[in-house]
């Protein structure tokens, strides 16, 4: 289960909406070994595409060095889908290289009639997608 604060939840949704119609992407880091998502790090979608996201390799290298210096790890890797449901694509699965991370998808398309966005979380390990519950809390 992913437990996330309301403030972080709102930041992820706001980023997805702000970058629409392009896909948004980023990371939420947390203290290594805790599984606690704390630091919101929006990234630039280097692909600048409505159907694909890509982290800039230099930005990603800088981020991993910074997280290492701060004894952090990526707790959430997130991106948005602008025209499809919040479910990992084959490309998303291919790029999922953090087995301990939660992969959050925010869809800005009303694909299920349930509203103007979907927020879903997955574990992706060795190509296997497992959806998990999301619990939104006021604070940890």
CSV table of C-alpha atoms in Angstrom, one decimal:
chain,number,residue,atom,x,y,z
A,1,UNK,CA,0.0,0.0,0.0
A,2,UNK,CA,1.2,3.5,-0.8
A,3,UNK,CA,0.6,6.0,2.1
A,4,UNK,CA,1.0,9.6,0.9
A,5,UNK,CA,0.2,12.9,2.5
A,6,UNK,CA,-2.6,15.0,1.1
A,7,UNK,CA,-0.1,17.8,0.4
A,8,UNK,CA,2.0,15.4,-1.8
A,9,UNK,CA,-1.1,14.0,-3.5
A,10,UNK,CA,-2.2,17.5,-4.4
A,11,UNK,CA,1.3,18.4,-5.7
A,12,UNK,CA,1.4,15.4,-8.0
A,13,UNK,CA,-2.1,16.1,-9.4
A,14,UNK,CA,-1.3,19.8,-9.8
A,15,UNK,CA,1.9,18.9,-11.7
A,16,UNK,CA,0.0,16.6,-14.0
A,17,UNK,CA,-2.6,19.2,-14.7
A,18,UNK,CA,0.0,22.0,-15.2
A,19,UNK,CA,2.0,20.1,-17.8
A,20,UNK,CA,-1.1,18.9,-19.7
A,21,UNK,CA,-1.3,18.2,-22.7
A,22,UNK,CA,2.3,16.9,-22.3
A,23,UNK,CA,3.0,14.1,-19.8
A,24,UNK,CA,4.4,15.3,-16.5
A,25,UNK,CA,7.0,13.3,-14.6
A,26,UNK,CA,9.0,13.4,-11.4
A,27,UNK,CA,10.1,11.7,-8.2
A,28,UNK,CA,9.1,11.8,-4.5
A,29,UNK,CA,12.2,11.0,-2.4
A,30,UNK,CA,12.2,9.8,1.2
A,31,UNK,CA,14.7,8.8,3.8
A,32,UNK,CA,16.5,5.6,2.7
A,33,UNK,CA,14.9,2.5,4.1
A,34,UNK,CA,11.7,4.1,5.5
A,35,UNK,CA,9.4,3.9,2.5
A,36,UNK,CA,8.1,7.4,3.5
A,37,UNK,CA,7.5,9.7,0.6
A,38,UNK,CA,8.5,13.2,1.7
A,39,UNK,CA,10.3,15.4,-0.9
A,40,UNK,CA,8.4,16.3,-4.1
A,41,UNK,CA,10.8,16.7,-7.0
A,42,UNK,CA,9.0,17.6,-10.3
A,43,UNK,CA,11.2,16.9,-13.3
A,44,UNK,CA,11.1,18.2,-16.9
A,45,UNK,CA,9.7,15.8,-19.5
A,46,UNK,CA,12.6,15.9,-21.9
A,47,UNK,CA,10.4,14.3,-24.6
A,48,UNK,CA,7.9,17.1,-24.3
A,49,UNK,CA,5.3,14.7,-25.5
A,50,UNK,CA,1.6,14.0,-24.8
A,51,UNK,CA,2.2,10.2,-25.2
A,52,UNK,CA,5.6,9.6,-23.7
A,53,UNK,CA,7.8,10.8,-20.9
A,54,UNK,CA,11.6,10.8,-20.5
A,55,UNK,CA,13.8,12.1,-17.7
A,56,UNK,CA,16.7,14.2,-18.9
A,57,UNK,CA,19.7,12.0,-18.3
A,58,UNK,CA,21.8,14.9,-16.8
A,59,UNK,CA,18.9,15.9,-14.5
A,60,UNK,CA,18.4,12.3,-13.4
A,61,UNK,CA,22.1,11.9,-12.6
A,62,UNK,CA,22.1,15.1,-10.6
A,63,UNK,CA,19.0,13.9,-8.7
A,64,UNK,CA,20.5,10.5,-7.8
A,65,UNK,CA,23.7,12.2,-6.6
A,66,UNK,CA,21.6,14.6,-4.5
A,67,UNK,CA,19.5,11.8,-3.0
A,68,UNK,CA,22.7,9.8,-2.2
A,69,UNK,CA,24.1,12.9,-0.5
A,70,UNK,CA,20.9,13.3,1.6
A,71,UNK,CA,20.6,9.5,2.3
A,72,UNK,CA,17.4,9.4,0.4
A,73,UNK,CA,15.9,7.0,-2.2
A,74,UNK,CA,13.1,7.3,-4.8
A,75,UNK,CA,9.9,6.3,-2.9
A,76,UNK,CA,7.6,7.3,-5.8
A,77,UNK,CA,8.3,7.6,-9.5
A,78,UNK,CA,5.4,9.3,-11.1
A,79,UNK,CA,4.1,10.5,-14.5
A,80,UNK,CA,0.9,11.4,-16.1
A,81,UNK,CA,-1.1,10.0,-19.0
A,82,UNK,CA,-3.0,12.6,-20.9
A,83,UNK,CA,-5.3,10.5,-23.1
A,84,UNK,CA,-5.5,7.1,-21.5
A,85,UNK,CA,-6.3,5.6,-18.1
A,86,UNK,CA,-3.8,5.6,-15.3
A,87,UNK,CA,-2.3,2.2,-16.1
A,88,UNK,CA,1.3,1.4,-17.0
A,89,UNK,CA,2.0,1.1,-20.7
A,90,UNK,CA,4.5,-1.4,-22.1
A,91,UNK,CA,7.0,1.5,-22.3
A,92,UNK,CA,6.4,2.4,-18.7
A,93,UNK,CA,7.1,-1.2,-17.6
A,94,UNK,CA,10.3,-1.3,-19.7
A,95,UNK,CA,11.6,1.9,-17.9
A,96,UNK,CA,10.5,0.7,-14.4
A,97,UNK,CA,14.0,0.1,-12.9
A,98,UNK,CA,13.4,0.9,-9.2
A,99,UNK,CA,11.9,-2.3,-7.7
A,100,UNK,CA,11.4,-0.7,-4.3
A,101,UNK,CA,9.5,2.3,-5.7
A,102,UNK,CA,5.8,3.0,-6.0
A,103,UNK,CA,4.9,3.9,-9.6
A,104,UNK,CA,2.2,6.5,-9.5
A,105,UNK,CA,0.2,7.3,-12.6
A,106,UNK,CA,-2.1,10.4,-12.7
A,107,UNK,CA,-4.4,10.4,-15.7
A,108,UNK,CA,-5.7,13.8,-16.8
A,109,UNK,CA,-8.2,12.1,-19.1
A,110,UNK,CA,-11.7,11.2,-17.9
A,111,UNK,CA,-11.5,7.7,-19.1
A,112,UNK,CA,-13.8,6.1,-16.6
A,113,UNK,CA,-16.5,8.8,-16.1
A,114,UNK,CA,-15.4,9.1,-12.5
A,115,UNK,CA,-14.0,12.6,-12.8
A,116,UNK,CA,-11.3,14.8,-14.3
A,117,UNK,CA,-8.3,12.6,-13.2
A,118,UNK,CA,-7.3,9.2,-11.9
A,119,UNK,CA,-4.6,8.6,-9.3
A,120,UNK,CA,-3.3,5.0,-9.1
A,121,UNK,CA,-0.2,3.3,-7.7
A,122,UNK,CA,1.6,0.2,-8.9
A,123,UNK,CA,4.6,-1.9,-8.0
A,124,UNK,CA,6.5,-3.0,-11.1
A,125,UNK,CA,9.1,-5.7,-10.6
A,126,UNK,CA,10.6,-7.8,-13.3
A,127,UNK,CA,7.9,-6.7,-15.7
A,128,UNK,CA,5.1,-7.7,-13.4
A,129,UNK,CA,2.5,-5.0,-12.7
A,130,UNK,CA,0.7,-5.1,-9.3
A,131,UNK,CA,-1.8,-2.4,-8.5
A,132,UNK,CA,-1.8,-1.3,-4.8
A,133,UNK,CA,-4.2,0.7,-2.6
A,134,UNK,CA,-3.4,4.4,-2.0
A,135,UNK,CA,-4.0,5.8,1.5
A,136,UNK,CA,-4.0,9.6,1.7
A,137,UNK,CA,-3.3,11.0,5.2
A,138,UNK,CA,-3.0,14.5,6.5
A,139,UNK,CA,0.5,13.9,8.0
A,140,UNK,CA,2.8,11.0,8.9
